């Protein structure tokens, strides 16, 4: 329990790559830092077994280990980790209050690193087969489907980008979209429509994930107009129907975008001085581990500047 | 106190003793099982005086997993007086595990 009223220089909410990098840089700059994490370090990447696009690891690294190492590295410089759920935040004033399952934490600066989660289809077996045919990130898991058949679900920019990327790896890509045209920006249309191995199933939705007990081997696809149901055999499914940023805590406290992300530019500064947003929870073009860690370093830099100003 | 790995015989003996027993049914190939690991060890430290915090690798103990009707992992089951006091699948946070233990024992 957190009985003594200690005021930290920085409270980081969320123990993913963005959060622990902010903590590492802040601690190395002499700040006192606590990271509040609900379960274990790493965030979304902790569920990725093989990360091949984080530089420095010739043969890749598993996400859980990378997360744990980021935690240990930050802790080497004095960062504390508390495993607690955050219930509410009070961000006005020079000392900010974070109420958790483990008591109240006080901090002069707060870094939101709460991440985003892929939107789920909500079908049976979906959670069970994550990593065994159910995927949410083509850039992460696409390589496992070299010369195989995959289904991509969605019609927005990320689905189009995923389908295009997968068309260069997989033997065949089946795009399942509930409308009769892509919602994605025009730049994606031509290359996708021209790709010989992309098959479009317009006006359709996936109604069932099929499996052989061990992994996904197909999906049931229902046509929304004719209501016909057909089977699309495949080796994997990529679900690209958007993400949900974890911003419930700050819905009425910080400026958010229409999609619910925290409004903050590359400086990671939010509309409240001393409050920063890093990683997937922030408005940004590319949500990757490398961009999250970059945000973390930037947030620590501006937090230090902010602290110098209020002292 | 760290969590203890138990087998079928340990399990049968422990659940009939006075102390409640919390069991994490897991397997090495289960990514989410790994994610709850650090929180589970903290739980073992914090609750270790009052409950036995144990783990069962279902790959090593398929019979036990079947007997306890474990169909998905990670599943945490709390046993008290030889009976199931409660169970939870894939808890989202350490706080959720704590809540589950307190709820189950408060019954």
Short mmCIF file of C-alpha atoms in Angstrom, two decimals:
data_model
loop_
_atom_site.label_atom_id
_atom_site.label_comp_id
_atom_site.label_asym_id
_atom_site.label_seq_id
_atom_site.Cartn_x
_atom_site.Cartn_y
_atom_site.Cartn_z
CA UNK A 1 0.00 0.00 0.00
CA UNK A 2 0.93 3.57 -0.60
CA UNK A 3 0.55 5.07 2.87
CA UNK A 4 3.10 7.87 2.94
CA UNK A 5 2.18 10.87 0.83
CA UNK A 6 5.06 10.86 -1.59
CA UNK A 7 4.88 13.27 -4.51
CA UNK A 8 6.54 11.77 -7.57
CA UNK A 9 8.05 13.91 -10.29
CA UNK A 10 6.35 11.66 -12.80
CA UNK A 11 3.54 9.13 -12.73
CA UNK A 12 3.34 6.91 -15.79
CA UNK A 13 0.05 5.14 -16.42
CA UNK A 14 0.65 2.00 -18.48
CA UNK A 15 3.72 -0.25 -18.59
CA UNK A 16 4.17 -0.72 -22.34
CA UNK A 17 7.16 0.43 -24.39
CA UNK A 18 6.07 4.10 -24.40
CA UNK A 19 5.50 4.16 -20.65
CA UNK A 20 8.74 2.47 -19.62
CA UNK A 21 10.80 4.58 -22.02
CA UNK A 22 9.34 7.78 -20.54
CA UNK A 23 10.17 6.34 -17.11
CA UNK A 24 13.71 5.38 -18.12
CA UNK A 25 14.54 8.79 -19.56
CA UNK A 26 12.92 10.63 -16.65
CA UNK A 27 14.75 8.54 -14.05
CA UNK A 28 18.05 9.05 -15.82
CA UNK A 29 17.34 12.80 -15.71
CA UNK A 30 17.06 12.51 -11.93
CA UNK A 31 13.30 12.44 -11.60
CA UNK A 32 11.39 10.18 -9.20
CA UNK A 33 9.07 7.95 -11.22
CA UNK A 34 6.38 5.37 -10.59
CA UNK A 35 4.80 3.26 -13.33
CA UNK A 36 1.24 2.07 -12.69
CA UNK A 37 0.55 -1.12 -14.62
CA UNK A 38 -2.50 -3.35 -14.24
CA UNK A 39 -0.96 -6.71 -15.10
CA UNK A 40 2.56 -7.00 -16.48
CA UNK A 41 5.02 -5.01 -18.55
CA UNK A 42 4.83 -4.81 -22.32
CA UNK A 43 1.26 -3.88 -23.12
CA UNK A 44 0.02 -5.13 -26.49
CA UNK A 45 3.44 -6.36 -27.60
CA UNK A 46 3.58 -8.79 -24.67
CA UNK A 47 1.23 -11.04 -26.61
CA UNK A 48 3.41 -11.02 -29.73
CA UNK A 49 5.78 -13.95 -29.76
CA UNK A 50 8.09 -12.73 -32.46
CA UNK A 51 8.91 -9.07 -33.06
CA UNK A 52 11.07 -8.56 -36.12
CA UNK A 53 10.70 -4.83 -36.66
CA UNK A 54 12.25 -3.50 -33.45
CA UNK A 55 15.83 -2.65 -34.36
CA UNK A 56 18.77 -4.25 -32.61
CA UNK A 57 17.55 -7.84 -32.49
CA UNK A 58 19.02 -9.75 -35.42
CA UNK A 59 16.72 -12.74 -34.99
CA UNK A 60 13.82 -10.83 -33.48
CA UNK A 61 12.67 -10.82 -29.90
CA UNK A 62 9.56 -12.00 -28.12
CA UNK A 63 7.34 -9.19 -26.92
CA UNK A 64 6.92 -10.40 -23.37
CA UNK A 65 10.69 -10.55 -22.85
CA UNK A 66 11.19 -7.15 -24.47
CA UNK A 67 8.59 -5.65 -22.14
CA UNK A 68 10.10 -7.27 -19.07
CA UNK A 69 13.56 -6.05 -20.08
CA UNK A 70 12.29 -2.48 -20.54
CA UNK A 71 10.85 -2.68 -17.04
CA UNK A 72 14.06 -4.03 -15.50
CA UNK A 73 16.16 -1.47 -17.33
CA UNK A 74 14.00 1.40 -16.05
CA UNK A 75 14.02 -0.07 -12.54
CA UNK A 76 17.82 -0.17 -12.61
CA UNK A 77 17.65 3.64 -12.57
CA UNK A 78 15.22 3.80 -9.68
CA UNK A 79 11.83 3.58 -11.39
CA UNK A 80 9.16 1.92 -9.25
CA UNK A 81 6.44 -0.32 -10.65
CA UNK A 82 3.10 -0.81 -8.93
CA UNK A 83 0.61 -3.37 -10.23
CA UNK A 84 -2.63 -1.51 -9.76
CA UNK A 85 -5.80 -0.55 -11.62
CA UNK A 86 -6.28 3.19 -12.06
CA UNK A 87 -9.81 4.22 -11.12
CA UNK A 88 -9.75 7.99 -11.62
CA UNK A 89 -7.42 10.89 -12.28
CA UNK A 90 -7.37 14.50 -11.10
CA UNK A 91 -5.13 16.48 -13.43
CA UNK A 92 -5.69 20.10 -12.51
CA UNK A 93 -3.29 21.85 -10.18
CA UNK A 94 0.43 21.42 -9.66
CA UNK A 95 0.05 18.09 -7.86
CA UNK A 96 -2.01 15.59 -9.80
CA UNK A 97 -3.86 12.76 -8.06
CA UNK A 98 -4.20 9.28 -9.44
CA UNK A 99 -6.60 7.01 -7.53
CA UNK A 100 -5.87 3.29 -7.87
CA UNK A 101 -6.75 -0.09 -6.40
CA UNK A 102 -3.59 0.38 -4.36
CA UNK A 103 -4.36 3.84 -2.97
CA UNK A 104 -3.77 7.38 -4.23
CA UNK A 105 -0.58 8.41 -6.03
CA UNK A 106 0.55 12.03 -6.32
CA UNK A 107 2.67 13.37 -9.14
CA UNK A 108 3.85 16.66 -10.59
CA UNK A 109 3.61 15.28 -14.11
CA UNK A 110 1.53 12.47 -15.57
CA UNK A 111 2.27 10.45 -18.68
CA UNK A 112 -0.62 8.54 -20.23
CA UNK A 113 0.69 5.41 -21.91
CA UNK A 114 -2.51 3.42 -21.73
CA UNK A 115 -2.38 2.20 -25.32
CA UNK A 116 -5.10 1.03 -27.62
CA UNK A 117 -6.66 -2.33 -28.22
CA UNK A 118 -7.73 -3.79 -31.55
CA UNK A 119 -11.46 -3.78 -32.00
CA UNK A 120 -12.74 -7.35 -31.79
CA UNK A 121 -15.23 -9.05 -34.09
CA UNK A 122 -16.97 -10.51 -31.06
CA UNK A 123 -17.22 -13.99 -32.56
CA UNK A 124 -16.92 -17.28 -30.74
CA UNK A 125 -13.35 -18.74 -30.70
CA UNK A 126 -11.86 -15.32 -31.48
CA UNK A 127 -9.90 -14.92 -28.24
CA UNK A 128 -9.06 -18.62 -28.07
CA UNK A 129 -7.34 -18.63 -31.48
CA UNK A 130 -5.28 -15.46 -31.18
CA UNK A 131 -1.85 -16.50 -32.40
CA UNK A 132 -3.34 -19.63 -33.97
CA UNK A 133 -4.89 -18.04 -37.03
CA UNK A 134 -6.56 -14.98 -35.52
CA UNK A 135 -4.43 -11.86 -36.05
CA UNK A 136 -4.86 -8.13 -35.57
CA UNK A 137 -1.65 -6.80 -37.09
CA UNK A 138 -0.46 -7.59 -40.62
CA UNK A 139 2.83 -5.76 -40.14
CA UNK A 140 3.52 -8.00 -37.13
CA UNK A 141 2.21 -11.38 -38.18
CA UNK A 142 1.98 -11.23 -41.97
CA UNK A 143 5.26 -13.07 -42.53
CA UNK A 144 3.83 -16.22 -40.98
CA UNK A 145 1.50 -16.52 -43.98
CA UNK A 146 4.01 -16.66 -46.81
CA UNK A 147 2.39 -18.46 -49.76
CA UNK A 148 -0.75 -19.13 -47.74
CA UNK A 149 -4.32 -17.91 -47.95
CA UNK A 150 -5.57 -15.21 -45.61
CA UNK A 151 -8.82 -13.40 -45.03
CA UNK A 152 -8.71 -9.68 -44.23
CA UNK A 153 -11.79 -8.22 -42.56
CA UNK A 154 -12.51 -4.49 -42.89
CA UNK A 155 -12.56 -1.74 -45.48
CA UNK A 156 -10.85 1.25 -43.89
CA UNK A 157 -7.29 2.46 -44.31
CA UNK A 158 -5.72 -0.10 -42.01
CA UNK A 159 -7.60 -2.98 -43.65
CA UNK A 160 -6.56 -1.75 -47.10
CA UNK A 161 -2.95 -1.34 -46.01
CA UNK A 162 -3.01 -4.78 -44.41
CA UNK A 163 -4.52 -6.38 -47.52
CA UNK A 164 -1.95 -4.71 -49.72
CA UNK A 165 0.94 -5.79 -47.52
CA UNK A 166 -0.41 -9.33 -47.28
CA UNK A 167 -0.92 -9.52 -51.07
CA UNK A 168 2.86 -9.30 -51.40
CA UNK A 169 3.42 -12.15 -48.94
CA UNK A 170 0.48 -14.52 -49.12
CA UNK A 171 -0.61 -16.65 -52.03
CA UNK A 172 -4.12 -15.27 -51.84
CA UNK A 173 -5.92 -12.53 -49.91
CA UNK A 174 -9.68 -12.52 -49.50
CA UNK A 175 -11.02 -9.13 -48.43
CA UNK A 176 -14.33 -9.28 -46.60
CA UNK A 177 -16.08 -5.93 -46.32
CA UNK A 178 -19.62 -5.08 -45.30
CA UNK A 179 -20.03 -2.34 -47.95
CA UNK A 180 -19.79 -2.44 -51.74
CA UNK A 181 -16.74 -0.21 -51.89
CA UNK A 182 -13.64 0.52 -49.80
CA UNK A 183 -13.85 3.23 -47.18
CA UNK A 184 -10.07 3.60 -47.40
CA UNK A 185 -8.50 6.66 -49.05
CA UNK A 186 -8.10 6.56 -52.84
CA UNK A 187 -4.37 5.85 -52.87
CA UNK A 188 -5.08 2.28 -51.77
CA UNK A 189 -7.82 1.51 -54.30
CA UNK A 190 -5.84 1.10 -57.49
CA UNK A 191 -2.99 -1.07 -56.24
CA UNK A 192 -5.45 -3.28 -54.41
CA UNK A 193 -7.86 -3.64 -57.30
CA UNK A 194 -4.91 -4.39 -59.58
CA UNK A 195 -3.36 -7.00 -57.31
CA UNK A 196 -4.00 -10.33 -58.99
CA UNK A 197 -4.18 -12.36 -55.81
CA UNK A 198 -6.74 -10.19 -53.98
CA UNK A 199 -10.31 -11.36 -54.10
CA UNK A 200 -13.04 -8.97 -52.92
CA UNK A 201 -16.15 -10.16 -51.15
CA UNK A 202 -18.29 -7.02 -51.10
CA UNK A 203 -21.39 -6.67 -48.92
CA UNK A 204 -20.28 -9.56 -46.77
CA UNK A 205 -19.51 -10.19 -43.14
CA UNK A 206 -17.73 -13.03 -41.36
CA UNK A 207 -20.26 -14.85 -39.20
CA UNK A 208 -18.17 -17.73 -37.91
CA UNK A 209 -14.53 -18.68 -37.40
CA UNK A 210 -13.88 -22.27 -38.44
CA UNK A 211 -11.08 -24.37 -36.96
CA UNK A 212 -9.66 -27.86 -36.85
CA UNK A 213 -9.33 -27.85 -33.07
CA UNK A 214 -5.81 -26.53 -33.26
CA UNK A 215 -5.95 -23.57 -35.63
CA UNK A 216 -8.21 -21.53 -37.87
CA UNK A 217 -8.88 -23.13 -41.27
CA UNK A 218 -11.69 -21.03 -42.66
CA UNK A 219 -14.51 -18.60 -42.07
CA UNK A 220 -18.21 -18.51 -42.83
CA UNK A 221 -19.03 -15.47 -44.92
CA UNK A 222 -22.56 -14.14 -45.18
CA UNK A 223 -23.74 -11.92 -48.03
CA UNK A 224 -25.76 -9.06 -46.55
CA UNK A 225 -28.10 -8.71 -49.54
CA UNK A 226 -28.74 -12.31 -50.59
CA UNK A 227 -28.08 -13.68 -47.09
CA UNK A 228 -26.20 -16.59 -48.69
CA UNK A 229 -23.56 -18.11 -46.45
CA UNK A 230 -20.40 -19.56 -47.98
CA UNK A 231 -17.15 -20.95 -46.61
CA UNK A 232 -13.87 -19.19 -47.34
CA UNK A 233 -11.03 -21.59 -46.64
CA UNK A 234 -7.93 -19.89 -45.27
CA UNK A 235 -4.89 -20.30 -43.03
CA UNK A 236 -5.43 -17.12 -41.09
CA UNK A 237 -7.68 -14.15 -40.51
CA UNK A 238 -6.58 -10.54 -40.10
CA UNK A 239 -9.13 -8.43 -38.28
CA UNK A 240 -8.66 -4.76 -39.25
CA UNK A 241 -11.81 -3.07 -38.08
CA UNK A 242 -10.13 -0.35 -36.06
CA UNK A 243 -8.73 0.18 -32.63
CA UNK A 244 -10.18 1.39 -29.39
CA UNK A 245 -7.86 3.73 -27.49
CA UNK A 246 -7.88 3.23 -23.72
CA UNK A 247 -9.04 6.74 -22.83
CA UNK A 248 -12.05 6.13 -20.55
CA UNK A 249 -10.11 7.70 -17.66
CA UNK A 250 -9.67 11.04 -19.38
CA UNK A 251 -12.81 11.29 -21.50
CA UNK A 252 -13.94 14.50 -19.79
CA UNK A 253 -10.51 15.71 -18.70
CA UNK A 254 -8.27 15.85 -21.76
CA UNK A 255 -8.90 16.89 -25.34
CA UNK A 256 -9.61 13.83 -27.43
CA UNK A 257 -10.04 13.33 -31.15
CA UNK A 258 -13.30 12.13 -32.68
CA UNK A 259 -11.90 8.58 -32.61
CA UNK A 260 -11.15 8.89 -28.91
CA UNK A 261 -7.35 9.29 -29.04
CA UNK A 262 -5.66 11.88 -26.83
CA UNK A 263 -4.93 15.04 -28.83
CA UNK A 264 -1.20 15.61 -28.64
CA UNK A 265 1.35 16.33 -31.35
CA UNK A 266 4.92 15.05 -31.62
CA UNK A 267 5.77 16.97 -28.42
CA UNK A 268 3.40 14.53 -26.62
CA UNK A 269 1.95 17.54 -24.72
CA UNK A 270 -1.77 17.39 -24.04
CA UNK A 271 -3.98 20.41 -23.45
CA UNK A 272 -3.08 20.34 -19.73
CA UNK A 273 0.47 21.48 -18.83
CA UNK A 274 2.47 18.69 -17.22
CA UNK A 275 0.28 15.98 -18.72
CA UNK A 276 1.61 13.98 -21.64
CA UNK A 277 0.39 11.19 -23.93
CA UNK A 278 2.71 8.62 -25.49
CA UNK A 279 2.38 5.62 -27.76
CA UNK A 280 -0.78 4.20 -29.25
CA UNK A 281 -3.11 6.32 -27.12
CA UNK A 282 -1.91 9.51 -28.81
CA UNK A 283 -2.98 10.83 -32.22
CA UNK A 284 -0.34 9.60 -34.67
CA UNK A 285 0.12 8.17 -38.14
CA UNK A 286 2.03 5.00 -37.29
CA UNK A 287 1.44 2.92 -34.17
CA UNK A 288 4.53 0.80 -33.63
CA UNK A 289 6.90 -0.02 -30.77
CA UNK A 290 9.58 2.26 -32.22
CA UNK A 291 7.23 5.23 -32.39
CA UNK A 292 5.99 4.54 -28.86
CA UNK A 293 9.50 4.52 -27.39
CA UNK A 294 10.32 7.70 -29.30
CA UNK A 295 7.28 9.35 -27.68
CA UNK A 296 8.48 8.21 -24.26
CA UNK A 297 11.83 9.95 -24.63
CA UNK A 298 10.16 13.13 -25.88
CA UNK A 299 7.66 13.16 -22.99
CA UNK A 300 10.48 12.86 -20.44
CA UNK A 301 12.28 15.76 -22.11
CA UNK A 302 9.25 18.07 -21.95
CA UNK A 303 8.35 16.88 -18.44
CA UNK A 304 11.79 17.95 -17.29
CA UNK A 305 11.30 21.32 -18.97
CA UNK A 306 7.88 21.67 -17.31
CA UNK A 307 9.29 20.83 -13.86
CA UNK A 308 12.07 23.40 -14.28
CA UNK A 309 9.36 25.98 -14.96
CA UNK A 310 7.24 25.31 -11.88
CA UNK A 311 10.09 25.07 -9.39
CA UNK B 1 6.36 -16.54 -0.65
CA UNK B 2 6.53 -17.68 -4.23
CA UNK B 3 3.78 -19.71 -5.87
CA UNK B 4 4.23 -23.49 -5.80
CA UNK B 5 4.04 -25.91 -8.71
CA UNK B 6 1.83 -28.83 -7.80
CA UNK B 7 0.89 -32.18 -9.33
CA UNK B 8 -2.17 -34.40 -8.98
CA UNK B 9 -1.16 -35.89 -5.62
CA UNK B 10 -0.28 -32.49 -4.12
CA UNK B 11 -3.59 -31.15 -5.36
CA UNK B 12 -5.69 -33.91 -3.77
CA UNK B 13 -3.91 -33.43 -0.47
CA UNK B 14 -3.93 -29.61 -0.42
CA UNK B 15 -7.58 -29.02 -1.25
CA UNK B 16 -8.67 -31.09 1.73
CA UNK B 17 -6.60 -29.07 4.19
CA UNK B 18 -7.91 -26.03 6.08
CA UNK B 19 -6.09 -23.38 4.10
CA UNK B 20 -7.84 -22.23 0.90
CA UNK B 21 -5.92 -23.09 -2.27
CA UNK B 22 -5.69 -20.87 -5.33
CA UNK B 23 -4.68 -22.76 -8.47
CA UNK B 24 -3.55 -21.20 -11.75
CA UNK B 25 -4.12 -23.73 -14.54
CA UNK B 26 -1.66 -22.76 -17.26
CA UNK B 27 0.62 -24.06 -20.02
CA UNK B 28 3.96 -22.88 -21.38
CA UNK B 29 2.53 -22.24 -24.87
CA UNK B 30 -0.17 -19.89 -23.57
CA UNK B 31 0.81 -16.25 -24.09
CA UNK B 32 -1.74 -14.76 -21.74
CA UNK B 33 -0.71 -17.21 -18.99
CA UNK B 34 2.73 -15.68 -19.17
CA UNK B 35 1.28 -12.19 -18.94
CA UNK B 36 -0.48 -12.87 -15.66
CA UNK B 37 2.68 -14.50 -14.23
CA UNK B 38 4.25 -11.42 -12.57
CA UNK B 39 0.92 -10.38 -11.01
CA UNK B 40 0.35 -13.95 -9.81
CA UNK B 41 3.72 -13.97 -8.03
CA UNK B 42 2.77 -10.69 -6.29
CA UNK B 43 -0.50 -12.31 -5.24
CA UNK B 44 1.51 -15.21 -3.79
CA UNK B 45 3.59 -12.75 -1.76
CA UNK B 46 0.59 -10.80 -0.49
CA UNK B 47 -1.84 -13.64 0.22
CA UNK B 48 0.69 -16.38 1.02
CA UNK B 49 0.01 -16.32 4.77
CA UNK B 50 -3.65 -17.09 4.34
CA UNK B 51 -3.95 -19.14 1.19
CA UNK B 52 -1.81 -21.59 -0.75
CA UNK B 53 -1.00 -20.04 -4.13
CA UNK B 54 -0.31 -22.86 -6.59
CA UNK B 55 0.17 -23.52 -10.29
CA UNK B 56 -0.72 -26.54 -12.41
CA UNK B 57 0.89 -26.99 -15.80
CA UNK B 58 -1.94 -28.71 -17.70
CA UNK B 59 0.49 -30.27 -20.19
CA UNK B 60 2.05 -32.20 -17.29
CA UNK B 61 -1.25 -32.84 -15.52
CA UNK B 62 -3.83 -33.52 -18.26
CA UNK B 63 -5.84 -35.82 -16.00
CA UNK B 64 -6.18 -33.16 -13.30
CA UNK B 65 -7.15 -30.52 -15.85
CA UNK B 66 -9.81 -32.85 -17.21
CA UNK B 67 -11.08 -33.76 -13.77
CA UNK B 68 -11.42 -30.07 -12.88
CA UNK B 69 -13.07 -29.38 -16.26
CA UNK B 70 -10.52 -26.81 -17.35
CA UNK B 71 -11.36 -25.97 -20.95
CA UNK B 72 -9.55 -22.69 -21.46
CA UNK B 73 -6.43 -21.27 -19.88
CA UNK B 74 -5.44 -19.37 -17.92
CA UNK B 75 -8.15 -20.33 -15.44
CA UNK B 76 -7.74 -19.54 -11.75
CA UNK B 77 -9.74 -21.68 -9.33
CA UNK B 78 -10.03 -21.08 -5.62
CA UNK B 79 -10.71 -24.20 -3.51
CA UNK B 80 -11.93 -24.05 0.06
CA UNK B 81 -12.91 -27.01 2.29
CA UNK B 82 -12.46 -29.39 -0.63
CA UNK B 83 -14.87 -27.49 -2.86
CA UNK B 84 -14.63 -24.88 -5.60
CA UNK B 85 -15.27 -21.47 -4.05
CA UNK B 86 -14.91 -19.62 -7.34
CA UNK B 87 -13.11 -19.46 -10.65
CA UNK B 88 -12.05 -16.82 -13.15
CA UNK B 89 -10.79 -17.05 -16.73
CA UNK B 90 -8.04 -14.76 -18.05
CA UNK B 91 -8.24 -12.01 -15.39
CA UNK B 92 -7.49 -8.56 -16.79
CA UNK B 93 -5.46 -7.18 -13.93
CA UNK B 94 -3.84 -7.93 -10.59
CA UNK B 95 -6.63 -5.95 -8.93
CA UNK B 96 -9.18 -8.23 -10.59
CA UNK B 97 -7.46 -11.31 -9.13
CA UNK B 98 -7.48 -9.74 -5.67
CA UNK B 99 -11.15 -8.91 -6.02
CA UNK B 100 -11.88 -12.47 -7.15
CA UNK B 101 -10.09 -13.96 -4.14
CA UNK B 102 -11.88 -11.68 -1.68
CA UNK B 103 -15.27 -12.28 -3.29
CA UNK B 104 -14.81 -16.05 -3.32
CA UNK B 105 -13.68 -16.25 0.27
CA UNK B 106 -16.39 -13.86 1.44
CA UNK B 107 -19.09 -16.22 0.20
#
